[in-house]
PDB file of C-alpha atoms and ligand atoms in Angstrom:
ATOM      1  CA  MET A1355      -0.139  -0.050  -0.078  1.00  0.00           C
ATOM      2  CA  ILE A1356       1.180   3.350  -0.886  1.00  0.00           C
ATOM      3  CA  PRO A1357       1.763   5.977   2.378  1.00  0.00           C
ATOM      4  CA  VAL A1358      -0.457   8.263   3.446  1.00  0.00           C
ATOM      5  CA  VAL A1359       1.126  11.499   4.918  1.00  0.00           C
ATOM      6  CA  LYS A1360      -0.816  14.009   7.026  1.00  0.00           C
ATOM      7  CA  THR A1361       1.396  17.022   7.201  1.00  0.00           C
ATOM      8  CA  ILE A1362       2.588  19.785   4.423  1.00  0.00           C
ATOM      9  CA  ASP A1363       6.194  18.878   5.289  1.00  0.00           C
ATOM     10  CA  GLU A1364       6.036  15.496   4.746  1.00  0.00           C
ATOM     11  CA  ILE A1365       4.164  15.867   1.250  1.00  0.00           C
ATOM     12  CA  ARG A1366       6.695  18.538   0.079  1.00  0.00           C
ATOM     13  CA  ASN A1367       9.742  16.506   1.103  1.00  0.00           C
ATOM     14  CA  ALA A1368       8.205  13.450  -0.495  1.00  0.00           C
ATOM     15  CA  VAL A1369       7.955  15.693  -3.943  1.00  0.00           C
ATOM     16  CA  LYS A1370      11.383  17.142  -3.485  1.00  0.00           C
ATOM     17  CA  THR A1371      12.907  13.817  -3.439  1.00  0.00           C
ATOM     18  CA  ALA A1372      11.113  12.700  -6.460  1.00  0.00           C
ATOM     19  CA  LYS A1373      11.832  15.785  -8.307  1.00  0.00           C
ATOM     20  CA  LYS A1374      15.597  15.258  -7.368  1.00  0.00           C
ATOM     21  CA  GLN A1375      15.398  11.974  -9.098  1.00  0.00           C
ATOM     22  CA  GLY A1376      14.351  13.898 -12.081  1.00  0.00           C
ATOM     23  CA  LYS A1377      10.493  12.636 -11.881  1.00  0.00           C
ATOM     24  CA  ILE A1378       7.500  14.522 -13.290  1.00  0.00           C
ATOM     25  CA  ILE A1379       4.914  15.010 -10.757  1.00  0.00           C
ATOM     26  CA  GLY A1380       1.076  14.531 -11.630  1.00  0.00           C
ATOM     27  CA  PHE A1381      -1.349  15.624  -9.006  1.00  0.00           C
ATOM     28  CA  VAL A1382      -4.918  14.617  -8.425  1.00  0.00           C
ATOM     29  CA  PRO A1383      -7.042  16.682  -6.082  1.00  0.00           C
ATOM     30  CA  THR A1384     -10.005  15.019  -4.514  1.00  0.00           C
ATOM     31  CA  MET A1385     -12.271  15.040  -1.497  1.00  0.00           C
ATOM     32  CA  GLY A1386     -11.916  11.421  -1.102  1.00  0.00           C
ATOM     33  CA  PHE A1387     -14.412   8.631  -0.711  1.00  0.00           C
ATOM     34  CA  LEU A1388     -13.095   7.928  -4.335  1.00  0.00           C
ATOM     35  CA  HIS A1389     -14.974   6.109  -6.934  1.00  0.00           C
ATOM     36  CA  GLU A1390     -14.228   4.800 -10.748  1.00  0.00           C
ATOM     37  CA  GLY A1391     -14.202   8.590 -11.738  1.00  0.00           C
ATOM     38  CA  HIS A1392     -11.213   9.507  -9.547  1.00  0.00           C
ATOM     39  CA  LYS A1393      -9.647   6.487 -10.439  1.00  0.00           C
ATOM     40  CA  SER A1394      -9.584   7.482 -14.219  1.00  0.00           C
ATOM     41  CA  LEU A1395      -7.911  10.513 -13.242  1.00  0.00           C
ATOM     42  CA  ILE A1396      -5.320   8.545 -11.491  1.00  0.00           C
ATOM     43  CA  VAL A1397      -4.532   6.100 -13.703  1.00  0.00           C
ATOM     44  CA  ARG A1398      -4.437   8.803 -16.406  1.00  0.00           C
ATOM     45  CA  ALA A1399      -1.926  10.748 -14.317  1.00  0.00           C
ATOM     46  CA  ALA A1400       0.220   7.634 -13.735  1.00  0.00           C
ATOM     47  CA  SER A1401       0.353   6.923 -17.527  1.00  0.00           C
ATOM     48  CA  GLU A1402       1.665  10.813 -18.278  1.00  0.00           C
ATOM     49  CA  ASN A1403       3.909  11.378 -14.972  1.00  0.00           C
ATOM     50  CA  ASP A1404       6.661   9.583 -13.198  1.00  0.00           C
ATOM     51  CA  TYR A1405       5.546  10.314  -9.706  1.00  0.00           C
ATOM     52  CA  VAL A1406       1.447  11.013  -8.736  1.00  0.00           C
ATOM     53  CA  VAL A1407       0.151  12.657  -5.603  1.00  0.00           C
ATOM     54  CA  VAL A1408      -3.253  12.512  -4.902  1.00  0.00           C
ATOM     55  CA  SER A1409      -4.712  14.751  -2.070  1.00  0.00           C
ATOM     56  CA  ASP A1410      -7.628  13.341   0.002  1.00  0.00           C
ATOM     57  CA  PHE A1411      -9.283  16.343   1.783  1.00  0.00           C
ATOM     58  CA  VAL A1412     -12.632  17.403   2.421  1.00  0.00           C
ATOM     59  CA  ASN A1413     -12.094  21.155   2.227  1.00  0.00           C
ATOM     60  CA  PRO A1414     -14.247  22.836   4.509  1.00  0.00           C
ATOM     61  CA  THR A1415     -14.347  26.478   3.393  1.00  0.00           C
ATOM     62  CA  GLN A1416     -16.319  25.272  -0.268  1.00  0.00           C
ATOM     63  CA  PHE A1417     -19.340  23.944   1.667  1.00  0.00           C
ATOM     64  CA  GLY A1418     -22.232  26.314   2.520  1.00  0.00           C
ATOM     65  CA  PRO A1419     -23.571  26.627   6.115  1.00  0.00           C
ATOM     66  CA  ASN A1420     -26.232  24.157   5.312  1.00  0.00           C
ATOM     67  CA  GLU A1421     -24.447  22.041   2.968  1.00  0.00           C
ATOM     68  CA  ASP A1422     -23.264  18.178   3.585  1.00  0.00           C
ATOM     69  CA  PHE A1423     -19.753  18.982   5.294  1.00  0.00           C
ATOM     70  CA  GLU A1424     -20.231  17.025   8.290  1.00  0.00           C
ATOM     71  CA  SER A1425     -21.958  14.287   6.855  1.00  0.00           C
ATOM     72  CA  TYR A1426     -19.857  13.884   3.394  1.00  0.00           C
ATOM     73  CA  PRO A1427     -18.545  10.314   3.232  1.00  0.00           C
ATOM     74  CA  ARG A1428     -14.888   9.504   4.224  1.00  0.00           C
ATOM     75  CA  ASP A1429     -12.892   6.281   3.965  1.00  0.00           C
ATOM     76  CA  ILE A1430      -9.247   6.674   3.873  1.00  0.00           C
ATOM     77  CA  GLU A1431      -8.116   3.209   3.916  1.00  0.00           C
ATOM     78  CA  LYS A1432     -10.706   2.377   1.184  1.00  0.00           C
ATOM     79  CA  ASP A1433      -9.202   5.140  -0.820  1.00  0.00           C
ATOM     80  CA  ARG A1434      -5.686   4.125   0.042  1.00  0.00           C
ATOM     81  CA  ALA A1435      -6.224   0.760  -1.904  1.00  0.00           C
ATOM     82  CA  LEU A1436      -8.018   2.446  -4.993  1.00  0.00           C
ATOM     83  CA  CYS A1437      -4.881   4.779  -5.266  1.00  0.00           C
ATOM     84  CA  THR A1438      -2.347   1.940  -4.948  1.00  0.00           C
ATOM     85  CA  GLU A1439      -4.497   0.045  -7.448  1.00  0.00           C
ATOM     86  CA  ALA A1440      -4.672   2.748  -9.849  1.00  0.00           C
ATOM     87  CA  GLY A1441      -0.856   3.774  -9.782  1.00  0.00           C
ATOM     88  CA  ALA A1442      -0.535   6.760  -7.395  1.00  0.00           C
ATOM     89  CA  ASP A1443       2.741   7.170  -5.167  1.00  0.00           C
ATOM     90  CA  ILE A1444       1.506   9.033  -2.303  1.00  0.00           C
ATOM     91  CA  ILE A1445      -1.614  10.428  -0.571  1.00  0.00           C
ATOM     92  CA  PHE A1446      -1.767  13.630   1.113  1.00  0.00           C
ATOM     93  CA  ASN A1447      -4.667  13.499   3.807  1.00  0.00           C
ATOM     94  CA  PRO A1448      -4.238  16.663   5.955  1.00  0.00           C
ATOM     95  CA  GLU A1449      -6.700  17.877   8.921  1.00  0.00           C
ATOM     96  CA  PRO A1450      -8.350  21.119   8.385  1.00  0.00           C
ATOM     97  CA  ASP A1451      -5.994  22.451  11.169  1.00  0.00           C
ATOM     98  CA  GLU A1452      -3.008  21.513   8.996  1.00  0.00           C
ATOM     99  CA  MET A1453      -4.364  23.609   5.949  1.00  0.00           C
ATOM    100  CA  TYR A1454      -6.009  26.518   7.631  1.00  0.00           C
ATOM    101  CA  CYS A1455      -4.455  28.372  10.337  1.00  0.00           C
ATOM    102  CA  ASP A1456      -6.644  31.675  10.691  1.00  0.00           C
ATOM    103  CA  PRO A1457      -6.235  32.756   6.994  1.00  0.00           C
ATOM    104  CA  LEU A1458      -6.588  36.305   6.079  1.00  0.00           C
ATOM    105  CA  THR A1459      -6.263  35.640   2.202  1.00  0.00           C
ATOM    106  CA  THR A1460      -8.778  34.200  -0.355  1.00  0.00           C
ATOM    107  CA  VAL A1461      -8.483  33.409  -4.157  1.00  0.00           C
ATOM    108  CA  SER A1462     -11.403  34.718  -5.845  1.00  0.00           C
ATOM    109  CA  VAL A1463     -12.134  34.341  -9.401  1.00  0.00           C
ATOM    110  CA  ASP A1464     -14.696  36.754 -10.881  1.00  0.00           C
ATOM    111  CA  LYS A1465     -17.452  36.766 -13.179  1.00  0.00           C
ATOM    112  CA  ILE A1466     -17.352  32.762 -14.340  1.00  0.00           C
ATOM    113  CA  THR A1467     -18.015  31.830 -10.936  1.00  0.00           C
ATOM    114  CA  LYS A1468     -21.242  33.805 -10.344  1.00  0.00           C
ATOM    115  CA  THR A1469     -23.522  31.721 -12.736  1.00  0.00           C
ATOM    116  CA  LEU A1470     -24.552  28.074 -12.782  1.00  0.00           C
ATOM    117  CA  CYS A1471     -23.362  26.331  -9.329  1.00  0.00           C
ATOM    118  CA  GLY A1472     -21.869  29.776  -8.001  1.00  0.00           C
ATOM    119  CA  ALA A1473     -25.761  31.341  -8.222  1.00  0.00           C
ATOM    120  CA  SER A1474     -26.767  28.785  -5.814  1.00  0.00           C
ATOM    121  CA  ARG A1475     -23.432  28.306  -4.014  1.00  0.00           C
ATOM    122  CA  PRO A1476     -22.079  31.696  -3.418  1.00  0.00           C
ATOM    123  CA  ILE A1477     -18.933  30.723  -1.192  1.00  0.00           C
ATOM    124  CA  HIS A1478     -17.995  27.629  -3.064  1.00  0.00           C
ATOM    125  CA  PHE A1479     -15.577  28.660  -5.796  1.00  0.00           C
ATOM    126  CA  ASP A1480     -13.942  30.906  -3.351  1.00  0.00           C
ATOM    127  CA  GLY A1481     -13.244  27.983  -1.083  1.00  0.00           C
ATOM    128  CA  VAL A1482     -12.214  25.796  -4.283  1.00  0.00           C
ATOM    129  CA  ALA A1483     -10.064  28.198  -5.744  1.00  0.00           C
ATOM    130  CA  THR A1484      -8.070  29.218  -2.227  1.00  0.00           C
ATOM    131  CA  VAL A1485      -7.604  25.461  -1.462  1.00  0.00           C
ATOM    132  CA  VAL A1486      -6.464  24.506  -4.946  1.00  0.00           C
ATOM    133  CA  SER A1487      -4.067  27.431  -4.953  1.00  0.00           C
ATOM    134  CA  LYS A1488      -2.784  26.198  -1.826  1.00  0.00           C
ATOM    135  CA  LEU A1489      -2.550  22.689  -2.802  1.00  0.00           C
ATOM    136  CA  PHE A1490      -0.786  23.555  -6.052  1.00  0.00           C
ATOM    137  CA  ASN A1491       1.886  25.586  -3.745  1.00  0.00           C
ATOM    138  CA  ILE A1492       2.306  22.841  -1.510  1.00  0.00           C
ATOM    139  CA  VAL A1493       2.574  19.752  -4.108  1.00  0.00           C
ATOM    140  CA  ALA A1494       4.170  22.021  -6.988  1.00  0.00           C
ATOM    141  CA  PRO A1495       3.234  19.396  -9.607  1.00  0.00           C
ATOM    142  CA  ASP A1496       3.876  19.579 -13.263  1.00  0.00           C
ATOM    143  CA  ARG A1497       0.473  18.447 -14.221  1.00  0.00           C
ATOM    144  CA  ALA A1498      -2.884  18.406 -12.455  1.00  0.00           C
ATOM    145  CA  TYR A1499      -5.885  16.532 -13.398  1.00  0.00           C
ATOM    146  CA  PHE A1500      -9.469  17.587 -13.007  1.00  0.00           C
ATOM    147  CA  GLY A1501     -12.947  15.715 -13.881  1.00  0.00           C
ATOM    148  CA  GLN A1502     -15.347  17.123 -16.575  1.00  0.00           C
ATOM    149  CA  LYS A1503     -18.082  16.488 -14.568  1.00  0.00           C
ATOM    150  CA  ASP A1504     -17.398  19.526 -12.407  1.00  0.00           C
ATOM    151  CA  ALA A1505     -17.190  21.525 -15.798  1.00  0.00           C
ATOM    152  CA  GLN A1506     -17.412  24.833 -14.144  1.00  0.00           C
ATOM    153  CA  GLN A1507     -14.699  23.827 -11.444  1.00  0.00           C
ATOM    154  CA  LEU A1508     -12.561  23.128 -14.317  1.00  0.00           C
ATOM    155  CA  ILE A1509     -12.936  26.110 -16.403  1.00  0.00           C
ATOM    156  CA  VAL A1510     -12.295  28.172 -13.239  1.00  0.00           C
ATOM    157  CA  ILE A1511      -9.241  26.477 -12.261  1.00  0.00           C
ATOM    158  CA  LYS A1512      -8.218  26.700 -15.757  1.00  0.00           C
ATOM    159  CA  LYS A1513      -8.807  30.878 -15.493  1.00  0.00           C
ATOM    160  CA  MET A1514      -7.246  30.972 -12.095  1.00  0.00           C
ATOM    161  CA  VAL A1515      -4.005  29.090 -13.454  1.00  0.00           C
ATOM    162  CA  LYS A1516      -3.532  31.359 -16.327  1.00  0.00           C
ATOM    163  CA  ASP A1517      -4.471  34.615 -14.237  1.00  0.00           C
ATOM    164  CA  LEU A1518      -1.995  34.013 -11.433  1.00  0.00           C
ATOM    165  CA  ASN A1519       0.847  32.499 -13.825  1.00  0.00           C
ATOM    166  CA  PHE A1520       0.835  28.918 -12.088  1.00  0.00           C
ATOM    167  CA  ASP A1521       3.545  26.614 -14.075  1.00  0.00           C
ATOM    168  CA  ILE A1522       1.373  23.710 -13.959  1.00  0.00           C
ATOM    169  CA  GLU A1523      -0.583  22.113 -16.969  1.00  0.00           C
ATOM    170  CA  ILE A1524      -4.195  21.740 -16.324  1.00  0.00           C
ATOM    171  CA  VAL A1525      -5.673  18.430 -17.805  1.00  0.00           C
ATOM    172  CA  GLY A1526      -9.520  17.700 -18.057  1.00  0.00           C
ATOM    173  CA  CYS A1527     -10.800  14.185 -18.221  1.00  0.00           C
ATOM    174  CA  PRO A1528     -14.213  12.850 -19.428  1.00  0.00           C
ATOM    175  CA  ILE A1529     -17.249  11.899 -17.154  1.00  0.00           C
ATOM    176  CA  ILE A1530     -17.163   8.486 -15.948  1.00  0.00           C
ATOM    177  CA  ARG A1531     -20.774   6.966 -15.853  1.00  0.00           C
ATOM    178  CA  GLU A1532     -22.429   3.873 -14.365  1.00  0.00           C
ATOM    179  CA  GLU A1533     -23.916   1.489 -16.662  1.00  0.00           C
ATOM    180  CA  ASP A1534     -27.223   3.190 -17.131  1.00  0.00           C
ATOM    181  CA  GLY A1535     -25.817   6.696 -17.506  1.00  0.00           C
ATOM    182  CA  LEU A1536     -25.628   8.388 -13.925  1.00  0.00           C
ATOM    183  CA  ALA A1537     -22.544  10.239 -13.387  1.00  0.00           C
ATOM    184  CA  LYS A1538     -20.378   8.786 -10.951  1.00  0.00           C
ATOM    185  CA  SER A1539     -20.182  10.968  -7.925  1.00  0.00           C
ATOM    186  CA  SER A1540     -19.420  10.270  -4.311  1.00  0.00           C
ATOM    187  CA  ARG A1541     -22.866  11.495  -3.171  1.00  0.00           C
ATOM    188  CA  ASN A1542     -24.349   8.840  -5.154  1.00  0.00           C
ATOM    189  CA  THR A1543     -24.309   6.758  -1.841  1.00  0.00           C
ATOM    190  CA  TYR A1544     -26.549   9.199  -0.478  1.00  0.00           C
ATOM    191  CA  LEU A1545     -29.338   7.705  -2.586  1.00  0.00           C
ATOM    192  CA  ASN A1546     -32.119   4.784  -1.903  1.00  0.00           C
ATOM    193  CA  GLU A1547     -33.590   2.640  -4.594  1.00  0.00           C
ATOM    194  CA  ALA A1548     -36.025   4.853  -5.908  1.00  0.00           C
ATOM    195  CA  GLU A1549     -33.901   8.105  -5.714  1.00  0.00           C
ATOM    196  CA  ARG A1550     -31.217   6.152  -7.362  1.00  0.00           C
ATOM    197  CA  LYS A1551     -33.662   5.247 -10.182  1.00  0.00           C
ATOM    198  CA  ALA A1552     -35.005   8.646 -10.316  1.00  0.00           C
ATOM    199  CA  ALA A1553     -31.445  10.344 -10.681  1.00  0.00           C
ATOM    200  CA  LEU A1554     -31.324   8.826 -14.184  1.00  0.00           C
ATOM    201  CA  CYS A1555     -33.344  11.727 -15.282  1.00  0.00           C
ATOM    202  CA  LEU A1556     -30.233  13.967 -15.375  1.00  0.00           C
ATOM    203  CA  SER A1557     -28.356  11.697 -17.974  1.00  0.00           C
ATOM    204  CA  ARG A1558     -31.672  11.114 -19.773  1.00  0.00           C
ATOM    205  CA  ALA A1559     -32.720  14.832 -20.309  1.00  0.00           C
ATOM    206  CA  LEU A1560     -29.135  15.723 -21.156  1.00  0.00           C
ATOM    207  CA  ASN A1561     -28.979  13.035 -23.905  1.00  0.00           C
ATOM    208  CA  LYS A1562     -32.262  14.406 -25.198  1.00  0.00           C
ATOM    209  CA  GLY A1563     -30.599  17.812 -25.419  1.00  0.00           C
ATOM    210  CA  ARG A1564     -27.405  16.617 -27.106  1.00  0.00           C
ATOM    211  CA  SER A1565     -29.383  14.570 -29.965  1.00  0.00           C
ATOM    212  CA  MET A1566     -31.323  17.764 -30.534  1.00  0.00           C
ATOM    213  CA  ILE A1567     -28.300  20.012 -31.166  1.00  0.00           C
ATOM    214  CA  GLU A1568     -26.330  17.187 -33.324  1.00  0.00           C
ATOM    215  CA  MET A1569     -29.633  16.872 -35.297  1.00  0.00           C
ATOM    216  CA  GLY A1570     -29.391  20.800 -35.928  1.00  0.00           C
ATOM    217  CA  GLU A1571     -31.138  22.388 -33.206  1.00  0.00           C
ATOM    218  CA  LYS A1572     -29.593  26.148 -33.224  1.00  0.00           C
ATOM    219  CA  SER A1573     -31.873  27.577 -30.405  1.00  0.00           C
ATOM    220  CA  ALA A1574     -30.579  27.269 -26.895  1.00  0.00           C
ATOM    221  CA  LYS A1575     -34.220  28.284 -25.604  1.00  0.00           C
ATOM    222  CA  THR A1576     -35.790  25.233 -27.307  1.00  0.00           C
ATOM    223  CA  VAL A1577     -33.166  22.735 -25.966  1.00  0.00           C
ATOM    224  CA  LYS A1578     -33.463  24.047 -22.596  1.00  0.00           C
ATOM    225  CA  LYS A1579     -36.949  23.762 -22.682  1.00  0.00           C
ATOM    226  CA  ALA A1580     -36.793  20.059 -23.935  1.00  0.00           C
ATOM    227  CA  ILE A1581     -34.389  19.055 -21.180  1.00  0.00           C
ATOM    228  CA  THR A1582     -36.387  21.029 -18.134  1.00  0.00           C
ATOM    229  CA  ASP A1583     -39.591  19.202 -19.397  1.00  0.00           C
ATOM    230  CA  GLU A1584     -37.771  15.792 -19.271  1.00  0.00           C
ATOM    231  CA  ILE A1585     -36.594  16.668 -15.690  1.00  0.00           C
ATOM    232  CA  ASN A1586     -39.787  17.832 -14.498  1.00  0.00           C
ATOM    233  CA  ARG A1587     -41.310  14.210 -15.723  1.00  0.00           C
ATOM    234  CA  GLU A1588     -39.505  12.839 -12.664  1.00  0.00           C
ATOM    235  CA  PRO A1589     -41.640  13.549  -9.688  1.00  0.00           C
ATOM    236  CA  LEU A1590     -38.641  13.187  -7.105  1.00  0.00           C
ATOM    237  CA  SER A1591     -36.338  15.748  -9.115  1.00  0.00           C
ATOM    238  CA  ARG A1592     -36.456  19.556  -8.236  1.00  0.00           C
ATOM    239  CA  ILE A1593     -34.370  21.478 -10.558  1.00  0.00           C
ATOM    240  CA  ASP A1594     -31.718  24.064  -9.180  1.00  0.00           C
ATOM    241  CA  TYR A1595     -30.615  24.969 -12.744  1.00  0.00           C
ATOM    242  CA  VAL A1596     -30.748  24.041 -16.570  1.00  0.00           C
ATOM    243  CA  GLU A1597     -28.788  26.154 -18.336  1.00  0.00           C
ATOM    244  CA  ILE A1598     -26.611  26.798 -21.971  1.00  0.00           C
ATOM    245  CA  SER A1599     -23.923  28.718 -21.228  1.00  0.00           C
ATOM    246  CA  ASP A1600     -21.039  30.065 -23.498  1.00  0.00           C
ATOM    247  CA  LEU A1601     -18.055  27.977 -22.905  1.00  0.00           C
ATOM    248  CA  GLU A1602     -15.651  30.866 -22.167  1.00  0.00           C
ATOM    249  CA  THR A1603     -17.778  33.213 -20.267  1.00  0.00           C
ATOM    250  CA  LEU A1604     -20.006  30.863 -18.811  1.00  0.00           C
ATOM    251  CA  GLN A1605     -23.067  33.523 -19.363  1.00  0.00           C
ATOM    252  CA  PRO A1606     -26.317  32.017 -20.709  1.00  0.00           C
ATOM    253  CA  THR A1607     -26.371  32.226 -24.564  1.00  0.00           C
ATOM    254  CA  ASP A1608     -29.244  31.867 -27.305  1.00  0.00           C
ATOM    255  CA  SER A1609     -26.604  29.700 -29.605  1.00  0.00           C
ATOM    256  CA  THR A1610     -25.946  26.048 -29.385  1.00  0.00           C
ATOM    257  CA  ASN A1611     -22.479  26.607 -30.908  1.00  0.00           C
ATOM    258  CA  GLY A1612     -19.469  26.377 -28.392  1.00  0.00           C
ATOM    259  CA  VAL A1613     -21.586  25.741 -25.170  1.00  0.00           C
ATOM    260  CA  LEU A1614     -21.663  23.991 -21.956  1.00  0.00           C
ATOM    261  CA  VAL A1615     -25.089  22.337 -21.172  1.00  0.00           C
ATOM    262  CA  ALA A1616     -25.380  21.831 -17.521  1.00  0.00           C
ATOM    263  CA  VAL A1617     -27.980  20.960 -14.909  1.00  0.00           C
ATOM    264  CA  ALA A1618     -28.187  20.662 -11.028  1.00  0.00           C
ATOM    265  CA  VAL A1619     -30.931  18.912  -9.923  1.00  0.00           C
ATOM    266  CA  TYR A1620     -31.858  17.679  -6.265  1.00  0.00           C
ATOM    267  CA  ILE A1621     -33.319  14.597  -5.961  1.00  0.00           C
ATOM    268  CA  GLY A1622     -34.557  14.163  -2.376  1.00  0.00           C
ATOM    269  CA  LYS A1623     -32.201  16.226  -0.287  1.00  0.00           C
ATOM    270  CA  THR A1624     -28.908  15.327  -2.634  1.00  0.00           C
ATOM    271  CA  ARG A1625     -28.071  17.993  -5.404  1.00  0.00           C
ATOM    272  CA  PHE A1626     -26.475  16.302  -8.420  1.00  0.00           C
ATOM    273  CA  ILE A1627     -24.709  17.920 -11.559  1.00  0.00           C
ATOM    274  CA  ASP A1628     -24.185  16.671 -14.953  1.00  0.00           C
ATOM    275  CA  ASN A1629     -23.284  18.489 -18.309  1.00  0.00           C
ATOM    276  CA  PHE A1630     -22.088  17.853 -21.842  1.00  0.00           C
ATOM    277  CA  ILE A1631     -19.820  20.418 -24.174  1.00  0.00           C
ATOM    278  CA  ILE A1632     -20.535  21.178 -27.560  1.00  0.00           C
ATOM    279  CA  GLU A1633     -17.092  22.640 -29.019  1.00  0.00           C
ATOM    280  CA  ARG A1634     -17.365  25.708 -31.073  1.00  0.00           C
ATOM    281  CA  VAL A1635     -17.441  25.018 -34.675  1.00  0.00           C
ATOM    282  CA  ASP A1636     -16.768  28.103 -37.391  1.00  0.00           C
ATOM    283  CA  GLU A1637     -20.164  28.368 -39.282  1.00  0.00           C
TER     284      GLU A1637
HETATM  285  O1  LIG B2330     -13.479  18.422  -7.189  1.00  0.00           O
HETATM  286  C1  LIG B2330     -13.190  18.243  -5.706  1.00  0.00           C
HETATM  287  O2  LIG B2330     -13.180  17.057  -5.514  1.00  0.00           O
HETATM  288  C2  LIG B2330     -12.962  19.534  -5.179  1.00  0.00           C
HETATM  289  O3  LIG B2330     -13.828  20.656  -5.362  1.00  0.00           O
HETATM  290  C3  LIG B2330     -11.088  19.624  -5.169  1.00  0.00           C
HETATM  291  C4  LIG B2330     -10.937  20.138  -6.423  1.00  0.00           C
HETATM  292  C5  LIG B2330     -10.520  18.517  -4.526  1.00  0.00           C
HETATM  293  C6  LIG B2330     -11.188  21.085  -4.138  1.00  0.00           C
HETATM  294  O4  LIG B2330     -11.407  20.646  -2.747  1.00  0.00           O
END
């Protein structure tokens, strides 16, 4: 089994030693309770780098006051087995006190954090940008891997890396799904049988939207309505948002060219997100 270290000094020393040996460092930041989606990031990182660090830290500052920070699932020994199998070299698993000591500094990315998930989770992206900056400074990787499932997070981190000149390549990786289409998420474990079935309305609705665009639909409004109607057909669902946004600005758009099509839906008490991207083609 690979080592799990708890302190900033330990992870820094381990990475320094690897770098002295000429190794290229890959980094996969996570909040633990790892599943196949995380595993795909680690496997990719291991195939493209010589030494892979996984951080396993449920970051308190990205959860709102009524969100699930306390109940967020944790299982470091299971995570350790998955990371070992996937080819990681070390896990950084700090306690909140190791990461935060009365900080007065926040990293805040403007505009693109105000729409979509940022509209209903106002402090979330400050928490993410700040902890990812700290982790980047602690681990000092050459490449860092993020899932496309958190599409807005990936876009925010790419912008932050550009704006703050982090010398790190950000690699976005595809969404990993269950066989029936549900996007893998640590929060899937919250679902009972009926809710698990109901949660399929997200991928079903998005598939419908994607087919419409692929068949030539140009109106974002029409696609958005079809997705919304499909989700609303599921009685256990409550929509937070259904949005079609410009891929760069993350502002709502009327076009279906160069867009992020994203949904956030409550199934019972749990909020799920899913999305797909339509790359821009010159018309
Ligand atoms: O995507 C996540 O799991 C988290 O937001 C991240 C990037 C590890 C920061 O806490």
